Coordinates of C-alpha atoms and ligand atoms in Angstrom, one line a residue:
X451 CA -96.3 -142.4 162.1
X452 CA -96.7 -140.5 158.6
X453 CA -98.1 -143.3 156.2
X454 CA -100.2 -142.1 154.3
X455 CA -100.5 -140.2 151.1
X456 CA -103.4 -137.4 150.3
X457 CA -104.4 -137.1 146.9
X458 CA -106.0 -133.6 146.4
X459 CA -108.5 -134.0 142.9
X460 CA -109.8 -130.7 141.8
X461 CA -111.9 -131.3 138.7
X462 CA -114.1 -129.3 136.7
X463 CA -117.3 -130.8 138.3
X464 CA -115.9 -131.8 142.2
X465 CA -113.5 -131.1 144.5
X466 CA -112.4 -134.6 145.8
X467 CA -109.5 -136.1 148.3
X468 CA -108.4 -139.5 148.4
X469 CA -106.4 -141.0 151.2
X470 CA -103.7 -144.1 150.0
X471 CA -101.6 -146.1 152.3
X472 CA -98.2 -147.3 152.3
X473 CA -99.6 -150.1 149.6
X474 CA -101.3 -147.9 147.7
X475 CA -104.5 -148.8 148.6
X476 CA -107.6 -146.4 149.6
X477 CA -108.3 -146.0 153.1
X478 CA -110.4 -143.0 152.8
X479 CA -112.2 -140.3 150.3
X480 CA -114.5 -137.7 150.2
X481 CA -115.9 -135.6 147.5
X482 CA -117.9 -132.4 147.4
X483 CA -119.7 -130.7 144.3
X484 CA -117.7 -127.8 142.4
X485 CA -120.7 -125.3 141.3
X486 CA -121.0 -124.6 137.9
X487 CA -121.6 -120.4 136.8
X488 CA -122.4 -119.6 133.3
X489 CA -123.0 -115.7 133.4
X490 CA -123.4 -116.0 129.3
X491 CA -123.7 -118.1 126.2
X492 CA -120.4 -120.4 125.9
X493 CA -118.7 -118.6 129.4
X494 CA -118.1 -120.5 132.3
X495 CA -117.0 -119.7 135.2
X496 CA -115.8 -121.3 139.2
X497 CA -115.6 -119.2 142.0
X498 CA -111.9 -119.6 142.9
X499 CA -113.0 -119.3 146.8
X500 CA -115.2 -122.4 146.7
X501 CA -112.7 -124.1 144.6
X502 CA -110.3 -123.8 147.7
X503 CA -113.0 -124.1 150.4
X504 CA -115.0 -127.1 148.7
X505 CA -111.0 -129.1 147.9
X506 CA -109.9 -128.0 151.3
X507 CA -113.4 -129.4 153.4
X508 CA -113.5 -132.5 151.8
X509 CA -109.3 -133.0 152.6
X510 CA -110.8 -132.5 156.6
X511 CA -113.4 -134.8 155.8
X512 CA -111.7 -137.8 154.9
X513 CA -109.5 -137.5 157.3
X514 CA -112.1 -137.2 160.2
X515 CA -114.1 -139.8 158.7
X516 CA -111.4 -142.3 158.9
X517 CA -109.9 -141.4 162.2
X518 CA -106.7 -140.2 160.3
X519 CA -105.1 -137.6 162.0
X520 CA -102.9 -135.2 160.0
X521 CA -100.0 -136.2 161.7
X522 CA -100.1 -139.2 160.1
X523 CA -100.0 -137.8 156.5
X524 CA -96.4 -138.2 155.2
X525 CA -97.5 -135.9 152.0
X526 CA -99.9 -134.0 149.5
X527 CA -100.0 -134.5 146.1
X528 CA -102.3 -132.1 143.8
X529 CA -104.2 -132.8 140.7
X530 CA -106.3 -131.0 138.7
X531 CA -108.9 -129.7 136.1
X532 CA -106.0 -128.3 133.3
X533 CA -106.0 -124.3 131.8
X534 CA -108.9 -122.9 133.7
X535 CA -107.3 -119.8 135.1
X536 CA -107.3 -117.8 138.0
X537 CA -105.6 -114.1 139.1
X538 CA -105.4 -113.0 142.8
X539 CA -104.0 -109.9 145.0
X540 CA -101.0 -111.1 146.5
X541 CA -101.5 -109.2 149.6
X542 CA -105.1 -110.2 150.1
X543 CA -105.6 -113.2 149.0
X544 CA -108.6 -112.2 147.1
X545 CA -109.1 -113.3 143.2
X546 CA -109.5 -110.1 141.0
X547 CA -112.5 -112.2 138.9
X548 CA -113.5 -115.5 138.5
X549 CA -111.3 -118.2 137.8
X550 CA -112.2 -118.7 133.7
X551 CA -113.0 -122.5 133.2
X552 CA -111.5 -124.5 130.2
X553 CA -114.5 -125.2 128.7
X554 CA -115.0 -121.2 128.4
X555 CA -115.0 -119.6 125.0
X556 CA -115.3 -116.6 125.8
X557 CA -111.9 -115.5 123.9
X558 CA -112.4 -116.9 120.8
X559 CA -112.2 -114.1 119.1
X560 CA -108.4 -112.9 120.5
X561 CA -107.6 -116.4 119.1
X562 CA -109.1 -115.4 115.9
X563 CA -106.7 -112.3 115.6
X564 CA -104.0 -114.2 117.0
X565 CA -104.3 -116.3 113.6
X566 CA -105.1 -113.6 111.6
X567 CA -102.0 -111.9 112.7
X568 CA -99.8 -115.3 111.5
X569 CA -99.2 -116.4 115.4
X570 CA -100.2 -119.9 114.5
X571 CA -96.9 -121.4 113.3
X572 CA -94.8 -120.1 116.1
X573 CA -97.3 -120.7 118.9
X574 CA -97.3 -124.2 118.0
X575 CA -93.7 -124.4 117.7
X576 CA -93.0 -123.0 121.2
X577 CA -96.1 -124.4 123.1
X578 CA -97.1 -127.5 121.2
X579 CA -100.5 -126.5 121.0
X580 CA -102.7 -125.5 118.7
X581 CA -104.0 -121.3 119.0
X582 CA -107.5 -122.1 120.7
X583 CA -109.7 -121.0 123.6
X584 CA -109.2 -124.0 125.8
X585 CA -105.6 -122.3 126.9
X586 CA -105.1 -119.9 129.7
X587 CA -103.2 -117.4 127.8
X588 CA -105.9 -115.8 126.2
X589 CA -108.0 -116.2 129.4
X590 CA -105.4 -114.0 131.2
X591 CA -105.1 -111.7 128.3
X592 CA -108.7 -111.2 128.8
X593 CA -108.9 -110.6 132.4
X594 CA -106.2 -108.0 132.5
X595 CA -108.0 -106.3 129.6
X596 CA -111.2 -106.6 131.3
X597 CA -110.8 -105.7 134.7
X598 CA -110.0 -101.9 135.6
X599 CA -106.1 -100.7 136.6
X600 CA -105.4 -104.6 136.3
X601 CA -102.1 -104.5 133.6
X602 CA -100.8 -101.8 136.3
X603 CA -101.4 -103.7 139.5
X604 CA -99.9 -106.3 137.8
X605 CA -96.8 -104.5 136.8
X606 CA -96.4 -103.4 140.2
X607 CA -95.9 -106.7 141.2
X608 CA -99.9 -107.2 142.9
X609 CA -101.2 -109.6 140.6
X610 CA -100.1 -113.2 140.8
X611 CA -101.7 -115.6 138.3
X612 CA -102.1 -119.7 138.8
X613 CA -104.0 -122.7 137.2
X614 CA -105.8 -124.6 139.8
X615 CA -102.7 -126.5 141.7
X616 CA -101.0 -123.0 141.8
X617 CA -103.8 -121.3 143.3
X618 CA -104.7 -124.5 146.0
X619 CA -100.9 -124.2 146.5
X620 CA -100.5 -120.4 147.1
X621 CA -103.5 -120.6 149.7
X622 CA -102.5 -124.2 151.6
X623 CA -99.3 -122.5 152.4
X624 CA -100.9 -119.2 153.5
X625 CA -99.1 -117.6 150.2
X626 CA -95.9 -118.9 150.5
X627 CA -96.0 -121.0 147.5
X628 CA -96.6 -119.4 144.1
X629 CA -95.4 -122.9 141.8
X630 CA -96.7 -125.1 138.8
X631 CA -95.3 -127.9 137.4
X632 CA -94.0 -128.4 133.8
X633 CA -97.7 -130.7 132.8
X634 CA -99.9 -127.6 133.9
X635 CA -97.7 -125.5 132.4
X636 CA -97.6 -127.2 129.3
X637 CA -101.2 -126.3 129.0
X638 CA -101.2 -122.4 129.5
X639 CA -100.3 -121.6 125.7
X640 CA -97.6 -119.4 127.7
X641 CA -94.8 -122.1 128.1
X642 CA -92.1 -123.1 126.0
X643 CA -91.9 -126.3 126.1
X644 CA -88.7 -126.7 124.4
X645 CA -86.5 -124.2 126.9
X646 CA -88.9 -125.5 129.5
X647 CA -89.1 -121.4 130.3
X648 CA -92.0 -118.8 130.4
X649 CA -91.9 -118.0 126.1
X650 CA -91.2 -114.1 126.3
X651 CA -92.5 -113.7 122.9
X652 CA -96.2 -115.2 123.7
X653 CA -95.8 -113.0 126.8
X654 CA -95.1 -109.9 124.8
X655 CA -97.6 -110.3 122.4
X656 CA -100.1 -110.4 124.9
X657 CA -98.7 -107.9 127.1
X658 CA -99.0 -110.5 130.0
X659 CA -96.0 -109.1 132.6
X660 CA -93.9 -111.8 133.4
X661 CA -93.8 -111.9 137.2
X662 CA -97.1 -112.4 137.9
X663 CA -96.5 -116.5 136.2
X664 CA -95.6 -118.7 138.8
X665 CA -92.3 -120.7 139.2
X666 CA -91.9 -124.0 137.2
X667 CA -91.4 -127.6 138.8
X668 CA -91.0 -131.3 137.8
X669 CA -94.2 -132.6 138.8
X670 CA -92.7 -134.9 141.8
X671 CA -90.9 -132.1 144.0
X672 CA -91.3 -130.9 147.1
X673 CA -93.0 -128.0 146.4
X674 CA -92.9 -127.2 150.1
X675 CA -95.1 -127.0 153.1
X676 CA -98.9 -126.7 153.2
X677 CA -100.1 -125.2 156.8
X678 CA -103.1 -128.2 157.7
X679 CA -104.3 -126.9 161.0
X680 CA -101.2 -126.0 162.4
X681 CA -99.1 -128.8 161.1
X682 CA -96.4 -128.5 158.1
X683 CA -97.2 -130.8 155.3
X684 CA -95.2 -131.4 152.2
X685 CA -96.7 -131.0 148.7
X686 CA -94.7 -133.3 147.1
X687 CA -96.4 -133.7 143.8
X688 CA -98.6 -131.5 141.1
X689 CA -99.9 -132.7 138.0
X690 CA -102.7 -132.1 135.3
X691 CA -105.7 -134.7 135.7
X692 CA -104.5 -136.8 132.2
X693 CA -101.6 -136.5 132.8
X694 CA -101.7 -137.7 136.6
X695 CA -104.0 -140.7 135.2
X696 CA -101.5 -141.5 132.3
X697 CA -98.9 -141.9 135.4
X698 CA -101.5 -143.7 137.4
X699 CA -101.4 -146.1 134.7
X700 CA -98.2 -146.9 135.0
X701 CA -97.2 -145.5 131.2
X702 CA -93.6 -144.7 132.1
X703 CA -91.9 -145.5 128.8
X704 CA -92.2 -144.2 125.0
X705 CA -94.9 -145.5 123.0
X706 CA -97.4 -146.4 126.3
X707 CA -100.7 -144.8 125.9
X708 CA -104.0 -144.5 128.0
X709 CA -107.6 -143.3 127.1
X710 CA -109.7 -142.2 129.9
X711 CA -113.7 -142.6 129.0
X712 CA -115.8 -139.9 130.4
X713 CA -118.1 -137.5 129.1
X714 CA -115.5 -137.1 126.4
X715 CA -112.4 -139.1 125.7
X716 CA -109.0 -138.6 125.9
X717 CA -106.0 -140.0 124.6
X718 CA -102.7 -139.6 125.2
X719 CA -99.4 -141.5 125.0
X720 CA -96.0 -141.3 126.1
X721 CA -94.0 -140.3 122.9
X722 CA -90.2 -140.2 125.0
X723 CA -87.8 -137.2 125.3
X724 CA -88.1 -135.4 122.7
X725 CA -91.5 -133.5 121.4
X726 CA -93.0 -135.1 118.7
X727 CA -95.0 -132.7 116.6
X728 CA -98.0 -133.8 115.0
X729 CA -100.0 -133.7 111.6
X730 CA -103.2 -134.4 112.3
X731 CA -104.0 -132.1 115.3
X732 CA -103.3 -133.8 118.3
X733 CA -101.7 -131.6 120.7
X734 CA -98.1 -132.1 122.2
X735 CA -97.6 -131.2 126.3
X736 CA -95.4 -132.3 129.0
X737 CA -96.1 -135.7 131.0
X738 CA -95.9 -135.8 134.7
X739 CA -92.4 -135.8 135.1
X740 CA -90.3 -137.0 137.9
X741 CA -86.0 -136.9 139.0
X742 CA -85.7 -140.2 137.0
X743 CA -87.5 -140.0 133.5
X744 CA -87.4 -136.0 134.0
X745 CA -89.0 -134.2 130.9
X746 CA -91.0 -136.8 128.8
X747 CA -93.8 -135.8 126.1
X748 CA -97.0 -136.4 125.0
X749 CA -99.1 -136.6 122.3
X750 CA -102.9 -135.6 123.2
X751 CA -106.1 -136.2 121.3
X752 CA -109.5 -135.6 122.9
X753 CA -112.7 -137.0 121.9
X754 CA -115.9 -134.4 122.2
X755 CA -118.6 -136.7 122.7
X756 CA -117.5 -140.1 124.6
X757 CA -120.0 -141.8 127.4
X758 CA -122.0 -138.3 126.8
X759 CA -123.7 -139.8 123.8
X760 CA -124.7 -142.8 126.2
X761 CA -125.9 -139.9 129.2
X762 CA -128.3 -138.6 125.8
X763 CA -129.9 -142.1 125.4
X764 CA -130.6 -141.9 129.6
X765 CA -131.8 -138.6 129.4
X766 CA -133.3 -137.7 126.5
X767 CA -134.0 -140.9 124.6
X768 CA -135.2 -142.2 128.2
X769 CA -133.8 -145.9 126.6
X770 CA -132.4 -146.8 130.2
X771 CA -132.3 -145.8 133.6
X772 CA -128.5 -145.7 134.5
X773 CA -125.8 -145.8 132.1
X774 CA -124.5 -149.0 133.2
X775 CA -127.6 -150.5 131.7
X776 CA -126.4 -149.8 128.5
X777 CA -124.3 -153.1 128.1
X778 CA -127.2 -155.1 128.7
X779 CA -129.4 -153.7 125.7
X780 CA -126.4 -153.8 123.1
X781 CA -126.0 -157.2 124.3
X782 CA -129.1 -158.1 123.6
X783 CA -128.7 -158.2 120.0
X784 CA -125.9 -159.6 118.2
X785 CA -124.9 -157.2 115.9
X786 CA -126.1 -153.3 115.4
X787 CA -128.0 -154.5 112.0
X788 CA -126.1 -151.8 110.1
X789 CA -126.8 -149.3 112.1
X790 CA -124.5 -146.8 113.2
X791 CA -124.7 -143.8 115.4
X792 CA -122.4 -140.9 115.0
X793 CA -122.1 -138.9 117.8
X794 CA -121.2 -135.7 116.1
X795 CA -123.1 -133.4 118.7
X796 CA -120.8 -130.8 118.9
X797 CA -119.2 -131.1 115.3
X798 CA -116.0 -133.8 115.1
X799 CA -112.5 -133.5 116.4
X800 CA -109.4 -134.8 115.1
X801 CA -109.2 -136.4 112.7
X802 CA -111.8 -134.9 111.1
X803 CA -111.8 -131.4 113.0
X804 CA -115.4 -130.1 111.6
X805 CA -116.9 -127.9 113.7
X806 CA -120.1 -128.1 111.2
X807 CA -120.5 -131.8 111.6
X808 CA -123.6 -133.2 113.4
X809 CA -125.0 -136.3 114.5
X810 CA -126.7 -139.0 112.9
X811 CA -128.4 -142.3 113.4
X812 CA -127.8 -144.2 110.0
X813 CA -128.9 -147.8 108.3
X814 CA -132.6 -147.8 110.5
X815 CA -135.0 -150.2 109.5
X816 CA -138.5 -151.5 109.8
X817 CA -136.6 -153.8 112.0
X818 CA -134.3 -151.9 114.0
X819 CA -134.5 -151.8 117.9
X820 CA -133.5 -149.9 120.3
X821 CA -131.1 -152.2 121.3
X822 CA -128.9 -152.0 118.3
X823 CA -128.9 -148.4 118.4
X824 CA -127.8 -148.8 121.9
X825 CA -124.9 -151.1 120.6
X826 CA -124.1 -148.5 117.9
X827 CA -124.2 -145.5 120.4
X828 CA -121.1 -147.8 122.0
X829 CA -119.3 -149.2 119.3
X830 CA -119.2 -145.2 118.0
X831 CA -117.2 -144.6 121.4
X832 CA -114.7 -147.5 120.1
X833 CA -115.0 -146.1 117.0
X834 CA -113.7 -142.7 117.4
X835 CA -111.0 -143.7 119.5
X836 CA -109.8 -146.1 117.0
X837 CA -109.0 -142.9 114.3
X838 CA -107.5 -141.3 117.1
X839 CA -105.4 -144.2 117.7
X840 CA -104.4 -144.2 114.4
X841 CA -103.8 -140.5 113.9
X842 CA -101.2 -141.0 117.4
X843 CA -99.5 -144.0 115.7
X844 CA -98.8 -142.1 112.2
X845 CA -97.7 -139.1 113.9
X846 CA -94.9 -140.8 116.1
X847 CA -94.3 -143.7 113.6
X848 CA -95.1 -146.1 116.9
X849 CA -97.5 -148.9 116.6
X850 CA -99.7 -149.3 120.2
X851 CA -99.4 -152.7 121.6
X852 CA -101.7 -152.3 124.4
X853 CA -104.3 -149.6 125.7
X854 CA -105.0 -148.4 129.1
X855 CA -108.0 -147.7 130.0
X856 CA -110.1 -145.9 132.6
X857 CA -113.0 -143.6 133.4
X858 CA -116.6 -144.2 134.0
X859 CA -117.4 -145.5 130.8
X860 CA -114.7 -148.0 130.6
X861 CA -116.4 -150.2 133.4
X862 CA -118.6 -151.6 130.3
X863 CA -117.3 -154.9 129.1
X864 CA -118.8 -155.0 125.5
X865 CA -117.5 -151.5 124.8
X866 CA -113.6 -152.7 125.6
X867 CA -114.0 -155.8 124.3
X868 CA -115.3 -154.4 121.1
X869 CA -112.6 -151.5 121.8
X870 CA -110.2 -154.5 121.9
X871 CA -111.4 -155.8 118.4
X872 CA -111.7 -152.6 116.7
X873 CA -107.9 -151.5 118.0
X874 CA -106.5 -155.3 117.7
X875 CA -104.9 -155.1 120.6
X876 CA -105.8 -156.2 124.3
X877 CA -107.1 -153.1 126.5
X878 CA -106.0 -153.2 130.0
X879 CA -108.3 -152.0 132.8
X880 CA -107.2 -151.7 136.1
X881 CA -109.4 -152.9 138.8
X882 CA -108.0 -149.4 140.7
X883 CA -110.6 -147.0 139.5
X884 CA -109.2 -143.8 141.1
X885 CA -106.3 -143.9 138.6
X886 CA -105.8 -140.1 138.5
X887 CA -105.5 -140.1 142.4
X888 CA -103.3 -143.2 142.7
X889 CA -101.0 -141.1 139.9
X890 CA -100.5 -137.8 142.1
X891 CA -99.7 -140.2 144.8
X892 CA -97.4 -141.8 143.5
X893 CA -95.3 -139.1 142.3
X894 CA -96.1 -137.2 145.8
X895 CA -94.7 -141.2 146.7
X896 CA -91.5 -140.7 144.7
X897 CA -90.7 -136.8 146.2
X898 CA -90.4 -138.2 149.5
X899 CA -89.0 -141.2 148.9
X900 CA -91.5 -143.4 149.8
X901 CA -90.5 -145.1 146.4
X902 CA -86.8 -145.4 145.7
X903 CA -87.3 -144.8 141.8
X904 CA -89.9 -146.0 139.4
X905 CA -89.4 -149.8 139.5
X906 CA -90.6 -149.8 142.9
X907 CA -94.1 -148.6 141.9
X908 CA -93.8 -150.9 138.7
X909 CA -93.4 -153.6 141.4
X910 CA -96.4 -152.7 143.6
X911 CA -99.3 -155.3 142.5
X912 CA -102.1 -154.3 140.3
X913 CA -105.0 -156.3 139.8
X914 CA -105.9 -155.7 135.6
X915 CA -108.3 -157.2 133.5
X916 CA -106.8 -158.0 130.0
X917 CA -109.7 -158.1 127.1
X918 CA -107.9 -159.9 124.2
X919 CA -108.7 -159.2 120.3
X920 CA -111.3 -161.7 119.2
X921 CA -113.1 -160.4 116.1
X922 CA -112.2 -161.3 112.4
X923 CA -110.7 -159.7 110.4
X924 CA -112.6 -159.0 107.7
X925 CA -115.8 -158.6 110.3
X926 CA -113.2 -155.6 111.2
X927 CA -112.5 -154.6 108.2
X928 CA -116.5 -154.4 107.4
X929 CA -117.4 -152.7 110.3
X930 CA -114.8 -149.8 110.0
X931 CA -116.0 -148.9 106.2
X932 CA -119.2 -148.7 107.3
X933 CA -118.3 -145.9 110.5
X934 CA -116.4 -144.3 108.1
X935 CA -119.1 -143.7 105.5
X936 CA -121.6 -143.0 108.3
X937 CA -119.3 -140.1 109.4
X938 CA -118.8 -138.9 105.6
X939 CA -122.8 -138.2 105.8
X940 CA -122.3 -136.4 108.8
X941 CA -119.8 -133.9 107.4
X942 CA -120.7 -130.1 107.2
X943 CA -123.9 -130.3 108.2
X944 CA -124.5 -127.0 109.8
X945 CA -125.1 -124.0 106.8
X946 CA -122.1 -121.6 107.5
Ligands
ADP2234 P1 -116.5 -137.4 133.9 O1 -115.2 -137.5 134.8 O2 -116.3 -136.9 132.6 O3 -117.6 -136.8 134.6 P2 -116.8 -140.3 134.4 O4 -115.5 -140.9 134.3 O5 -117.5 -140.3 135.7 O6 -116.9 -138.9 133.7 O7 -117.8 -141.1 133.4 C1 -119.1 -140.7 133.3 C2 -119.6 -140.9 131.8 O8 -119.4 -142.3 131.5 C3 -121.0 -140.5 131.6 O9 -121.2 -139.9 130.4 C4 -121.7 -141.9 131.6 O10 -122.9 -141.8 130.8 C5 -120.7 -142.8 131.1 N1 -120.8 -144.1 131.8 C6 -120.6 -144.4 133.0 N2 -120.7 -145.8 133.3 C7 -120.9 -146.3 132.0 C8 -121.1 -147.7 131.6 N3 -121.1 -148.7 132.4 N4 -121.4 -147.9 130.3 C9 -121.4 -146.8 129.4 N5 -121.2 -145.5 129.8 C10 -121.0 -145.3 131.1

């Protein structure tokens, strides 16, 4: 009998694959290491062969494990690390270079001349992003320019190129797939996503040929078969990571929003049908998008330095032995004693966007313990997402009633509660902690028709736990001055 749902997680750091059952429970996971290559300064780099081989032995593994045979797997559904990029020969299979992470900067400066050449306006327009590294369009710019005879193979019609779900897809079904989905898309810098096409223009400008871009899907669609030891299986759903976990989180409708607390943070919200365009930064994509809600939005804002500044006290300030820890110290103390930590290590994003920023620890005393800087290391984490939160809510004129959370970070109680108080609203944290994975289900779910439609997923239980607001006002009120004058001492800090 097919029951069961595999969830194929290819992030930056680890392949991983997560079996759910009919209930949407976990019956079985594995997860495997992604190894990290940094030829240079600021490059980085996967091999696109271990991306496969690592995301396709761990899908073997937990089905082994758990005595699931493959037979029993009704469909896949694929999620993944967002923009980093990879080009292959169609007729062997073999990538033509590395697959160029995300984090890479290596084409900063044909971002640069794309500004200086008055791109920025338009780009923005079509793609709802803002001209920067991050995207895959300049990454495939650079490969082409980079690698011998490329443009003409490419031209020829040799040269296919894929984000990470495209290129899993291509070799799961021994290259009969060469598909995206409209969230993955979204985050090439390539797509339009107004027409919902390839933008010739960005294309042209570029001179990135047009055939070697994959074909465009909602994100739940049959995508069709993946060959798992001789046996057909559907991939019935593809999705970028935040965007699989905003789904996961059940953040169907307009004006529902999510932020997932990792080594950075990142926010983003359903804004509805239509793009909404921001002024403060925040970048505008596709959601996950299914038969019944189709093409919905959202508004994106990502924090730099989120539970990393609490890895820093671990590792380098050596205040604590596991990050967990890190609740008991701030709660140690009752307050931070006016101290405040500003976790500016890498300069500060929106709304501040200062690259020259850097971090401080502000307010010490004669008096001052680890223990409130601790507690001011976390409350920055609340902190930051608050002006995010409040960038999102002038931009689409919608005030949050409630935020989702998830990631490692958000299993510490006195950072959401104090998130809850900061925000004044009540943050909702699933007791599911493999929210991306249960998303790409779901949707995979929804292809085949496990689920009729959407209410039947809103009616599958979920256990939450609700922190309510509890702090004063003026407390509040107190508290955010202070952050903000902190963060005005940070500003511009690096000579440039
Ligand atoms: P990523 O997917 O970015 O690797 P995770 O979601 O696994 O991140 O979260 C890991 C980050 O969260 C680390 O930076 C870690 O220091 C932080 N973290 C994990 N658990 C806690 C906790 N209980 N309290 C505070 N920070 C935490």
């Amino acid at each position: 009998m097919k029951k069961y749902i595999i969830s194929l997680d290819q992030g930056t750091t680890s392949s991983r694959a997560i079996v759910f059952d009919k209930n949407q429970q976990i019956v079985g996971m594995a997860q495997h290491e992604l190894p990290q290559i940094y030829p240079k300064e600021g490059w980085v780099e996967h091999d696109p062969m271990e991306i496969y081989a690592t995301q396709y032995g761990v899908m073997v593994e937990a089905l082994t494990k758990n005595n699931i045979s493959i037979d029993e797997i009704a469909a896949i559904g694929i999620t993944n690390q967002r923009e980093t990029t990879i080009l292959w020969d169609k007729s062997t299979g073999k990538p033509v270079y590395n697959a160029i992470v995300w984090q890479c900067r290596r084409t900063a400066e044909i971002c640069e001349q794309l500004k200086k050449d008055g791109w920025e306006d338009y780009i923005k327009e079509a793609t709802g992003l803002l001209i920067d590294a991050y995207f895959s369009a300049t990454k495939v710019k650079w490969i082409l320019d980079n690698v011998g005879g490329l443009r003409e193979r490419c031209r020829r019609g040799e040269i296919l190129f894929g984000t990470v779900d495209t290129w899993l897809m291509w070799k799961l079904s021994q290259g009969k797939i060469h598909a995206t989905d409209y969230s993955n898309a979204s985050r090439t810098m390539m797509f339009n996503i107004n027409t919902l096409q390839w933008d010739k223009k960005i294309l042209e400008i570029l001179d990135i040929p047009e055939s070697m871009l994959p074909e465009v899907h909602p994100s739940s669609h049959v995508f069709g078969n993946a060959d798992i030891l001789n046996n057909a299986v559907p991939i019935a759903a593809v999705a970028g990571d935040q965007q699989a976990s905003l789904f996961g989180q059940g953040c169907f409708e307009k004006g529902q929003a999510k932020n997932t607390y990792g080594t950075g943070c990142f926010l983003m919200m359903n804004t509805g049908s239509k793009p909404c365009r921001s002024k403060n930064n925040l970048l505008t994509s596709i959601a996950a998008s299914t038969k019944e809600n189709c093409v919905q939005y959202v508004l994106e804002g990502s924090i730099f330095s989120g539970g990393s500044v609490v890895q820093w006290m671990k590792d380098e300030l050596r205040f604590f032995d596991s990050s967990a820890e890190s609740e008991q110290h701030a709660c140690q103390v009752n307050d931070t004693g006016g101290v405040y930590v500003v976790p500016a290590f890498t300069g500060m994003g929106a709304p501040y966007w200062d690259m020259y920023a850097r971090g401080c620890i502000m307010g010490i005393t004669r008096g001052t313990k680890s223990a409130h800087i601790i507690r001011a290391a976390l409350e920055s984490i609340a902190f930051q997402t608050h002006d995010l939160v409040d960038c999102m809510q002038k931009d689409t004129d919608i005030q949050l009633t409630e935020l989702n959370v998830d990631g490692g970070a958000s299993g510490n109680n006195f950072l959401m509660q104090f998130q809850s108080d900061i925000l004044q609203i009540p943050v909702r944290r699933p007791e599911m902690k493999e929210i991306t994975s249960l998303g790409i289900a779901q949707l995979a779910g929804l292809a085949i028709g496990l689920f009729k439609n959407l209410d039947d997923i809103r009616a599958l239980k979920r256990n939450v736990t609700v922190l309510n607001p509890e702090m004063e006002e003026k407390k509040r009120e107190t508290l955010l001055q202070g952050w903000k004058k902190a963060v005005s001492r940070c500003r511009d800090w690096v000579e440039h």
